[in-house]
PDB file of N, CA and C in Angstrom:
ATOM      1  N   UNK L   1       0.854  -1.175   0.000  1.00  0.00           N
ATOM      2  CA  UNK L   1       0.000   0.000   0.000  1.00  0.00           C
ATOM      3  C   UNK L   1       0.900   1.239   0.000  1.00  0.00           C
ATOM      4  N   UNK L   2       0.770   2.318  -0.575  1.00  0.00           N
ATOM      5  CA  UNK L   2       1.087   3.492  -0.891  1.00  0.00           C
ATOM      6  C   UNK L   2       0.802   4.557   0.125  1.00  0.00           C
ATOM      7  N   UNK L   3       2.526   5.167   0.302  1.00  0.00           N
ATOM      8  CA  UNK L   3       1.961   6.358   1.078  1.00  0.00           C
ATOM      9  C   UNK L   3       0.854   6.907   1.291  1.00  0.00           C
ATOM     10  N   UNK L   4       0.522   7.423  -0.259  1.00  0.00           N
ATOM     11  CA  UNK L   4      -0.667   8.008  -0.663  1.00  0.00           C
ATOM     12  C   UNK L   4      -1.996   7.156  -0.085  1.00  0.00           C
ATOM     13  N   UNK L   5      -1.833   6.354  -0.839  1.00  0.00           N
ATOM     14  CA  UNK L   5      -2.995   5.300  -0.154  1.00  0.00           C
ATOM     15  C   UNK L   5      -3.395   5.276   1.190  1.00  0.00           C
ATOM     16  N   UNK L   6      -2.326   4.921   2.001  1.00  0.00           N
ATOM     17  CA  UNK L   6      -2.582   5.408   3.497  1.00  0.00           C
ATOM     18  C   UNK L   6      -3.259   6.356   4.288  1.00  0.00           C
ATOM     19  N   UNK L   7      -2.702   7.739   3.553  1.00  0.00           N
ATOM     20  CA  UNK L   7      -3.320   9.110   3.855  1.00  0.00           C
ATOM     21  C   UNK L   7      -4.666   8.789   3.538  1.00  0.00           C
ATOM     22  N   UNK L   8      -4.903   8.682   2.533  1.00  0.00           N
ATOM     23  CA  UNK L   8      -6.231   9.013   1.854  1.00  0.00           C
ATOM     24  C   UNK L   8      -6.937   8.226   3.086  1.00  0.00           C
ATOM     25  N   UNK L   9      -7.235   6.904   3.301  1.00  0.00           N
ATOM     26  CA  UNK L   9      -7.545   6.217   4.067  1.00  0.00           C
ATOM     27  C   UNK L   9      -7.620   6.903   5.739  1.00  0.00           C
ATOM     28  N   UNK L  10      -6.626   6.864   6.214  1.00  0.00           N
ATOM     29  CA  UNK L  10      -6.184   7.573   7.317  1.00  0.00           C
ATOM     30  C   UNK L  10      -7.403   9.350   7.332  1.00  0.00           C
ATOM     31  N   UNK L  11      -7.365   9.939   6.215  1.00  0.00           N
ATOM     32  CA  UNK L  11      -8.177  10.938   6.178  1.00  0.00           C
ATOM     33  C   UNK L  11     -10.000  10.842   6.539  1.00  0.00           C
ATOM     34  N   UNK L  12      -9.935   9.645   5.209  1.00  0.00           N
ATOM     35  CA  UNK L  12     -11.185   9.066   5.251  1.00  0.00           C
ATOM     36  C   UNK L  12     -11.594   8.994   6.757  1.00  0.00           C
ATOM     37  N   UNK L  13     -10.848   8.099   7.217  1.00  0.00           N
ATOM     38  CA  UNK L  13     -11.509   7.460   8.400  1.00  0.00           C
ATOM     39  C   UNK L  13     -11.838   9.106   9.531  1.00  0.00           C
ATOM     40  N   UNK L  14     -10.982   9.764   9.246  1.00  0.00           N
ATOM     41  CA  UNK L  14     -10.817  11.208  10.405  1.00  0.00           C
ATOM     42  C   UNK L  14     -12.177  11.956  10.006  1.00  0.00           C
ATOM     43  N   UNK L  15     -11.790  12.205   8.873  1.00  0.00           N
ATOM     44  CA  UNK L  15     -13.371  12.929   8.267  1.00  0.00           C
ATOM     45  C   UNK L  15     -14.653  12.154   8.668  1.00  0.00           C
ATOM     46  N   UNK L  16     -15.045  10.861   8.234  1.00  0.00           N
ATOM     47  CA  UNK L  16     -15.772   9.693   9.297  1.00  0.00           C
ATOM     48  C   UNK L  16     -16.230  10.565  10.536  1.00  0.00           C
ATOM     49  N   UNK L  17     -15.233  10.002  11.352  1.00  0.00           N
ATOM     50  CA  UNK L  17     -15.323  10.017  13.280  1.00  0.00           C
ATOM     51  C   UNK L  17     -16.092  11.548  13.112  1.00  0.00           C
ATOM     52  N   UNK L  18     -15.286  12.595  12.132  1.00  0.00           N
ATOM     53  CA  UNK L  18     -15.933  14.112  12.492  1.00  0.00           C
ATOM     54  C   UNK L  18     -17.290  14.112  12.512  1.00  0.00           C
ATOM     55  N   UNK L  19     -17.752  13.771  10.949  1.00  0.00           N
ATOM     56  CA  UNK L  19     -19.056  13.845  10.214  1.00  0.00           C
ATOM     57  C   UNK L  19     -20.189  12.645  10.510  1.00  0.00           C
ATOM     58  N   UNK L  20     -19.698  12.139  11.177  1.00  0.00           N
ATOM     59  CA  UNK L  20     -20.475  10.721  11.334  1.00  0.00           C
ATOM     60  C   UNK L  20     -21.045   9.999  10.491  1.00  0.00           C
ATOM     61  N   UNK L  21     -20.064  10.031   8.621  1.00  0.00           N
ATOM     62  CA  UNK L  21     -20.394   9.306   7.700  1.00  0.00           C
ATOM     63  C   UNK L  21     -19.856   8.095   7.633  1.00  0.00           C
ATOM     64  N   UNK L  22     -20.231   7.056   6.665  1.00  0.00           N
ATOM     65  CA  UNK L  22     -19.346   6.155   6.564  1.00  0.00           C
ATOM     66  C   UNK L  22     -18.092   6.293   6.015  1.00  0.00           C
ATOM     67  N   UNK L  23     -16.744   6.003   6.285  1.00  0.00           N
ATOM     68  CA  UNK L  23     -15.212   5.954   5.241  1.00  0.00           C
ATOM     69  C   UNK L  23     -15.581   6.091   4.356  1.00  0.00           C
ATOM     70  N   UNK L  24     -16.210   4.693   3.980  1.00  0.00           N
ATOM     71  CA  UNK L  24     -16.247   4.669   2.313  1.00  0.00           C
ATOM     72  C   UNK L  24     -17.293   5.257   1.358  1.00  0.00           C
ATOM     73  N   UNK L  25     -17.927   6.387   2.159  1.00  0.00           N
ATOM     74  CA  UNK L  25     -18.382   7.202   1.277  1.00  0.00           C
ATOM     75  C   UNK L  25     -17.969   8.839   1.104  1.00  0.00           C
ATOM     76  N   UNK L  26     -16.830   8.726   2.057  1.00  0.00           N
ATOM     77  CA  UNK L  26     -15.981   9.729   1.934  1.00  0.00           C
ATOM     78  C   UNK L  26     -15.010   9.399   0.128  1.00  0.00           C
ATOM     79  N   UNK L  27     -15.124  10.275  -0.373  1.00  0.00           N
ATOM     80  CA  UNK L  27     -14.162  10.196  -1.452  1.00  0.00           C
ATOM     81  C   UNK L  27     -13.408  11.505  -1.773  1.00  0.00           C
ATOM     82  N   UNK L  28     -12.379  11.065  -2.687  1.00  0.00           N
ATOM     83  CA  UNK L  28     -11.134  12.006  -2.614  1.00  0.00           C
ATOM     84  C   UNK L  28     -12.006  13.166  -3.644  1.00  0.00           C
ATOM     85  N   UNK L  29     -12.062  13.384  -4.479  1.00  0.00           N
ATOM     86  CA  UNK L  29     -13.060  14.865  -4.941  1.00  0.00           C
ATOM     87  C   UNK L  29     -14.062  15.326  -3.803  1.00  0.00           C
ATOM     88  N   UNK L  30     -14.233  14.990  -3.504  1.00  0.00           N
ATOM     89  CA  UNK L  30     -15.927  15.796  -2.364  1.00  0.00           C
ATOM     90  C   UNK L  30     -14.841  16.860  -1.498  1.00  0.00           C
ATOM     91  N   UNK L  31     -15.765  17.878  -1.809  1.00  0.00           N
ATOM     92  CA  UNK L  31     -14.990  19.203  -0.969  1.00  0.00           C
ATOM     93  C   UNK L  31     -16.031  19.496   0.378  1.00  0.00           C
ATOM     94  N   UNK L  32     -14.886  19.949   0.832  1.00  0.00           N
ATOM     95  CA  UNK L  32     -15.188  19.722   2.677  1.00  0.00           C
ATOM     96  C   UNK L  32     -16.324  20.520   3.261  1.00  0.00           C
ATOM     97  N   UNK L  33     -16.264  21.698   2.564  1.00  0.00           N
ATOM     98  CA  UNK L  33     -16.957  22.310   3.050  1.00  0.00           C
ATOM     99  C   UNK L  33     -18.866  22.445   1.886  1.00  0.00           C
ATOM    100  N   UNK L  34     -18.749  22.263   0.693  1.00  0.00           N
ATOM    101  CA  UNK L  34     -19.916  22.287  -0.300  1.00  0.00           C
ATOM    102  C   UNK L  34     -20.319  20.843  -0.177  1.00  0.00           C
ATOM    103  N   UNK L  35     -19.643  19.864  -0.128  1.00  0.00           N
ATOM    104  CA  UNK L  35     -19.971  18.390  -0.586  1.00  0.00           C
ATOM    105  C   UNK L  35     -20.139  17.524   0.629  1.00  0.00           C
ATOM    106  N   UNK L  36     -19.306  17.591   1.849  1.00  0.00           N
ATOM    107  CA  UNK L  36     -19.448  17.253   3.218  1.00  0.00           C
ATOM    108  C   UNK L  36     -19.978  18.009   4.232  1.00  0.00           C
ATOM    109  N   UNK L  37     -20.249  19.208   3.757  1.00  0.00           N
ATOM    110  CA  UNK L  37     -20.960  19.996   4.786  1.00  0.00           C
ATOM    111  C   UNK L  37     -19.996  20.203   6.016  1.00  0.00           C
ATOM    112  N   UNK L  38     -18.827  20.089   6.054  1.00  0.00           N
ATOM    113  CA  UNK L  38     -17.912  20.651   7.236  1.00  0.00           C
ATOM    114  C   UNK L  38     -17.727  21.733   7.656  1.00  0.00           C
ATOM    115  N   UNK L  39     -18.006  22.233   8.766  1.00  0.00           N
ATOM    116  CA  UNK L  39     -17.720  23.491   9.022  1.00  0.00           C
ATOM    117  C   UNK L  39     -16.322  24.191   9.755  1.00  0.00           C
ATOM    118  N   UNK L  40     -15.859  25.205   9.638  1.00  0.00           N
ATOM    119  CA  UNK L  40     -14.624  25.746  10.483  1.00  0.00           C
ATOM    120  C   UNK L  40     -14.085  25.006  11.516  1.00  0.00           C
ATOM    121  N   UNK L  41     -14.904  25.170  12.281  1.00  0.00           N
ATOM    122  CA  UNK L  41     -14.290  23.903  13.467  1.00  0.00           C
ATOM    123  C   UNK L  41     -14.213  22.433  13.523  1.00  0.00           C
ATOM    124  N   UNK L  42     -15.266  21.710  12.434  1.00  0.00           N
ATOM    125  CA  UNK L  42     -14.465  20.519  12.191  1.00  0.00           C
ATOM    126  C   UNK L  42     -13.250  20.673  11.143  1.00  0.00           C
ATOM    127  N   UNK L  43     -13.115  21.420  10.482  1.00  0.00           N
ATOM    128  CA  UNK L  43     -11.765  21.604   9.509  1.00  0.00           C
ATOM    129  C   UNK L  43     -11.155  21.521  10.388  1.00  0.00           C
ATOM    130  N   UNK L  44     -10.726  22.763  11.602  1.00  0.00           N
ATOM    131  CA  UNK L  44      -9.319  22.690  12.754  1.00  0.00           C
ATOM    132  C   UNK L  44      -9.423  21.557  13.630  1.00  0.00           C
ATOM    133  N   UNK L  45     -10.646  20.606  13.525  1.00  0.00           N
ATOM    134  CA  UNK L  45     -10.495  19.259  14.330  1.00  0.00           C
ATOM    135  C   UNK L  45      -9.884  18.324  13.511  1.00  0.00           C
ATOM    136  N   UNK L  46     -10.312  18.326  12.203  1.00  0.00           N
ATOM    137  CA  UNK L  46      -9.916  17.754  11.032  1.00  0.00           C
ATOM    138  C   UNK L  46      -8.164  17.799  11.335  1.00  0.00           C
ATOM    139  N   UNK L  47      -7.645  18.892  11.369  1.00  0.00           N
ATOM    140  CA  UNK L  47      -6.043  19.585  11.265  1.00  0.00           C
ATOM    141  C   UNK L  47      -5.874  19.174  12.408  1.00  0.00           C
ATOM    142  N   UNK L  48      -6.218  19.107  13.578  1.00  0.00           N
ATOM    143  CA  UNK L  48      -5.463  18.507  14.978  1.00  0.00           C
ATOM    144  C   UNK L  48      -5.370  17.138  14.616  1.00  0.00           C
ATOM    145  N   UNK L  49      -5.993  16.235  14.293  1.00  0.00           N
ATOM    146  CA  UNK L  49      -6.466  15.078  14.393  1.00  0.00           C
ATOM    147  C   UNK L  49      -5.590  14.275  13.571  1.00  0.00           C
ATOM    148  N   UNK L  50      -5.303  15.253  12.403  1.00  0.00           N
ATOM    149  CA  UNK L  50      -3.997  14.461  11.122  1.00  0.00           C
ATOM    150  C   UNK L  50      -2.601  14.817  12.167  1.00  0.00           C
ATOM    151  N   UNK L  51      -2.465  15.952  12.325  1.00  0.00           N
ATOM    152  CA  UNK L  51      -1.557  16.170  13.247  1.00  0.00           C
ATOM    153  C   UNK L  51      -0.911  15.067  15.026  1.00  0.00           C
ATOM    154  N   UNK L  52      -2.006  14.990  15.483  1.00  0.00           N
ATOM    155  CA  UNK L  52      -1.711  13.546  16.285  1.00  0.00           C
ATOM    156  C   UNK L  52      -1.626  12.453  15.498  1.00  0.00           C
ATOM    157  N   UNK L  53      -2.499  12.139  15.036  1.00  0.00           N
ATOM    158  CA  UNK L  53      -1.845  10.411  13.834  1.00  0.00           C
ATOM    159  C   UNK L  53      -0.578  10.948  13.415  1.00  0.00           C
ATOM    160  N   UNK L  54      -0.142  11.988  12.743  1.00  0.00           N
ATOM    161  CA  UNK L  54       1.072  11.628  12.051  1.00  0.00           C
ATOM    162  C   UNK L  54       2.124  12.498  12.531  1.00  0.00           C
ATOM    163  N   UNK L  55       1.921  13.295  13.552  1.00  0.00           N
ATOM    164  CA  UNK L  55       3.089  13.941  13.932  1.00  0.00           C
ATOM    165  C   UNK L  55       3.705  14.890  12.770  1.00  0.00           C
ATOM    166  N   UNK L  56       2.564  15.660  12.152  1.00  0.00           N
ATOM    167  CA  UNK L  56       3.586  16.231  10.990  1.00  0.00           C
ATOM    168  C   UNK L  56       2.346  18.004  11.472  1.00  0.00           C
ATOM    169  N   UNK L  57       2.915  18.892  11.426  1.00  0.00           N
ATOM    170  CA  UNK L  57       2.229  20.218  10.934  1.00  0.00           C
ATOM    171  C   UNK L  57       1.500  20.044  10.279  1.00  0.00           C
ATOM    172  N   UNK L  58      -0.048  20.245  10.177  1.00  0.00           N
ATOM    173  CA  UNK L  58      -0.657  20.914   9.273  1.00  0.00           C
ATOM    174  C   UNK L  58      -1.142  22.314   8.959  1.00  0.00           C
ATOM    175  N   UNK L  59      -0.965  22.770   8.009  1.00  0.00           N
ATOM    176  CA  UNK L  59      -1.543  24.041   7.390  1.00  0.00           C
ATOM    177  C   UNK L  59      -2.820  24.517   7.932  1.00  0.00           C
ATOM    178  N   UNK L  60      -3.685  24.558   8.480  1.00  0.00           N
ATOM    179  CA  UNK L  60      -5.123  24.549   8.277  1.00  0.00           C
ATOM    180  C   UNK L  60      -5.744  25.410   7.682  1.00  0.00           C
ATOM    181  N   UNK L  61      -5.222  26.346   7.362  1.00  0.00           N
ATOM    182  CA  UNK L  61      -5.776  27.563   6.103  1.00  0.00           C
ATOM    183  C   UNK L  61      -5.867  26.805   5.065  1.00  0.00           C
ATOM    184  N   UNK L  62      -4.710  26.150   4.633  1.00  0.00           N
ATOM    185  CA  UNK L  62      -4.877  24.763   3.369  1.00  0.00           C
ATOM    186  C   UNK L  62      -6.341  24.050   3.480  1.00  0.00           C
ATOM    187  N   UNK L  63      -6.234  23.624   4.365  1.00  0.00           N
ATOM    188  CA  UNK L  63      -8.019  22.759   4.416  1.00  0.00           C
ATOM    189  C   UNK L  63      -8.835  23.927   4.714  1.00  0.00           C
ATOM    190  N   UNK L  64      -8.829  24.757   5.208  1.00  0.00           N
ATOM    191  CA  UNK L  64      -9.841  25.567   5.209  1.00  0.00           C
ATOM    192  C   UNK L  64     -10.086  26.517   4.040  1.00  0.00           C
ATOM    193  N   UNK L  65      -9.447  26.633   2.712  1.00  0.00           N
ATOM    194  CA  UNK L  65      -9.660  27.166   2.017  1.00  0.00           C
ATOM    195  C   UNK L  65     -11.085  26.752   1.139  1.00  0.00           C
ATOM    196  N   UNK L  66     -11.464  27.534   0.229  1.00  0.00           N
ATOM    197  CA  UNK L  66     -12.819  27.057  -0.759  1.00  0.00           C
ATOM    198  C   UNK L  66     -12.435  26.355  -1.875  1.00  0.00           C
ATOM    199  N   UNK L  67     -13.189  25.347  -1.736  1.00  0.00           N
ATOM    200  CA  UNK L  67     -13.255  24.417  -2.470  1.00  0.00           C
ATOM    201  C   UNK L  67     -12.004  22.717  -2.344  1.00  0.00           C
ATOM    202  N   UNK L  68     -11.914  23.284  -1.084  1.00  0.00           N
ATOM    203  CA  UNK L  68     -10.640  22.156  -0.660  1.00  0.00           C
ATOM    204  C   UNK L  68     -11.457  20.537  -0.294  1.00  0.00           C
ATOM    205  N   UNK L  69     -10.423  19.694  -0.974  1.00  0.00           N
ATOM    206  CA  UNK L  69     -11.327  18.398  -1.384  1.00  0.00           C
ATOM    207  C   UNK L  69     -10.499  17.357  -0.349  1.00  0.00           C
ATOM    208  N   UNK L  70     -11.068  16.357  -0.516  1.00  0.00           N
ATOM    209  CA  UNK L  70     -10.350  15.003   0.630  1.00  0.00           C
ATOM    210  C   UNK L  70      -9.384  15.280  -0.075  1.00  0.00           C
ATOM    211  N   UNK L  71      -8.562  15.065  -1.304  1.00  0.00           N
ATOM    212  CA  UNK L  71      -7.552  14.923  -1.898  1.00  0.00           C
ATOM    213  C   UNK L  71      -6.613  15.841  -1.768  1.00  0.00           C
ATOM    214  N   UNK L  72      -7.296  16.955  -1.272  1.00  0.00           N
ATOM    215  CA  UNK L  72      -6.099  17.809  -1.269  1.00  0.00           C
ATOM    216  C   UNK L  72      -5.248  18.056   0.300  1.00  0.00           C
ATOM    217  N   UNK L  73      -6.109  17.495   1.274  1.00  0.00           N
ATOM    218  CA  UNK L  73      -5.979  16.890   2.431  1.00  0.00           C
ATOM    219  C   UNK L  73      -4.903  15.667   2.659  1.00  0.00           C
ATOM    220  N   UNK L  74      -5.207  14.998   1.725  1.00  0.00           N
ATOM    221  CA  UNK L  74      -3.922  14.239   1.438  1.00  0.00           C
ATOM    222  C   UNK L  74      -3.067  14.434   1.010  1.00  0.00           C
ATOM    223  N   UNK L  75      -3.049  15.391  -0.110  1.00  0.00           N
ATOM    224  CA  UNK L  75      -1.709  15.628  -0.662  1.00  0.00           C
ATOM    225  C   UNK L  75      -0.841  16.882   0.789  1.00  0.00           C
ATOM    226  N   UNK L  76      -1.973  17.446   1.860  1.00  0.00           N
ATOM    227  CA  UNK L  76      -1.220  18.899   2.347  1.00  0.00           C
ATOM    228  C   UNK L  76      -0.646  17.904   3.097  1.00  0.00           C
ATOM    229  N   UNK L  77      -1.220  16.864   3.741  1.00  0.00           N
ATOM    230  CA  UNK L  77      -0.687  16.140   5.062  1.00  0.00           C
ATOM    231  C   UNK L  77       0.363  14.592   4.161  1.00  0.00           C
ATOM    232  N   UNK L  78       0.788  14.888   3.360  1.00  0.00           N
ATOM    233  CA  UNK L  78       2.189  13.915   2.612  1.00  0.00           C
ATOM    234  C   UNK L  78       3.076  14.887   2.486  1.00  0.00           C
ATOM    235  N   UNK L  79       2.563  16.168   1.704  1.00  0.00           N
ATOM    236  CA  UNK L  79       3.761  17.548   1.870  1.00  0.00           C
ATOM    237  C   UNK L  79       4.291  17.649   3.371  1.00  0.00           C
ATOM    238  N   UNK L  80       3.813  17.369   4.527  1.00  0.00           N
ATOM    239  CA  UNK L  80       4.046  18.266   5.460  1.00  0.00           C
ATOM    240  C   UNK L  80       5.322  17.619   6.105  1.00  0.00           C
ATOM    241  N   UNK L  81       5.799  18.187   6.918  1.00  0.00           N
ATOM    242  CA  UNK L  81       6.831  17.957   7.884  1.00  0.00           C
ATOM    243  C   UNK L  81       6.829  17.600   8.924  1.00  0.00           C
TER     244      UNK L  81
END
């Protein structure tokens, strides 16, 4: 399995626990805030939450921007440090 793969997964499941959807109907296009209905404060729960699993910084202006998708969630939290 793929870095990538992982994240995505790993995201899935975070977005899940937030939204109380299933994983697997989380998908990598659906944007967080038009398509999941997430609001501000699950985004910065969203950003703590990658941040404890992986020990890396996240951006959260990155996810909190418009039109920001699972995918791009994955790609901020593989960029990060």
């Amino acid at each position: 399995m793929s870095t990538q793969t992982q994240t995505l997964a790993l995201v899935q499941h975070l977005i899940s626990l937030i939204t109380e959807r299933p994983a697997e109907e989380i998908l990598p296009g659906q944007r967080l805030y038009e398509d999941l209905q997430m609001d501000s404060l699950q985004i910065t729960e969203l950003a703590q939450k990658i941040e404890t699993e992986t020990g890396k910084s996240i951006d959260e202006d990155l996810l909190a921007a418009e039109g920001a998708t699972v995918a791009l969630c994955v790609d901020v939290t593989d960029a990060a440090s």
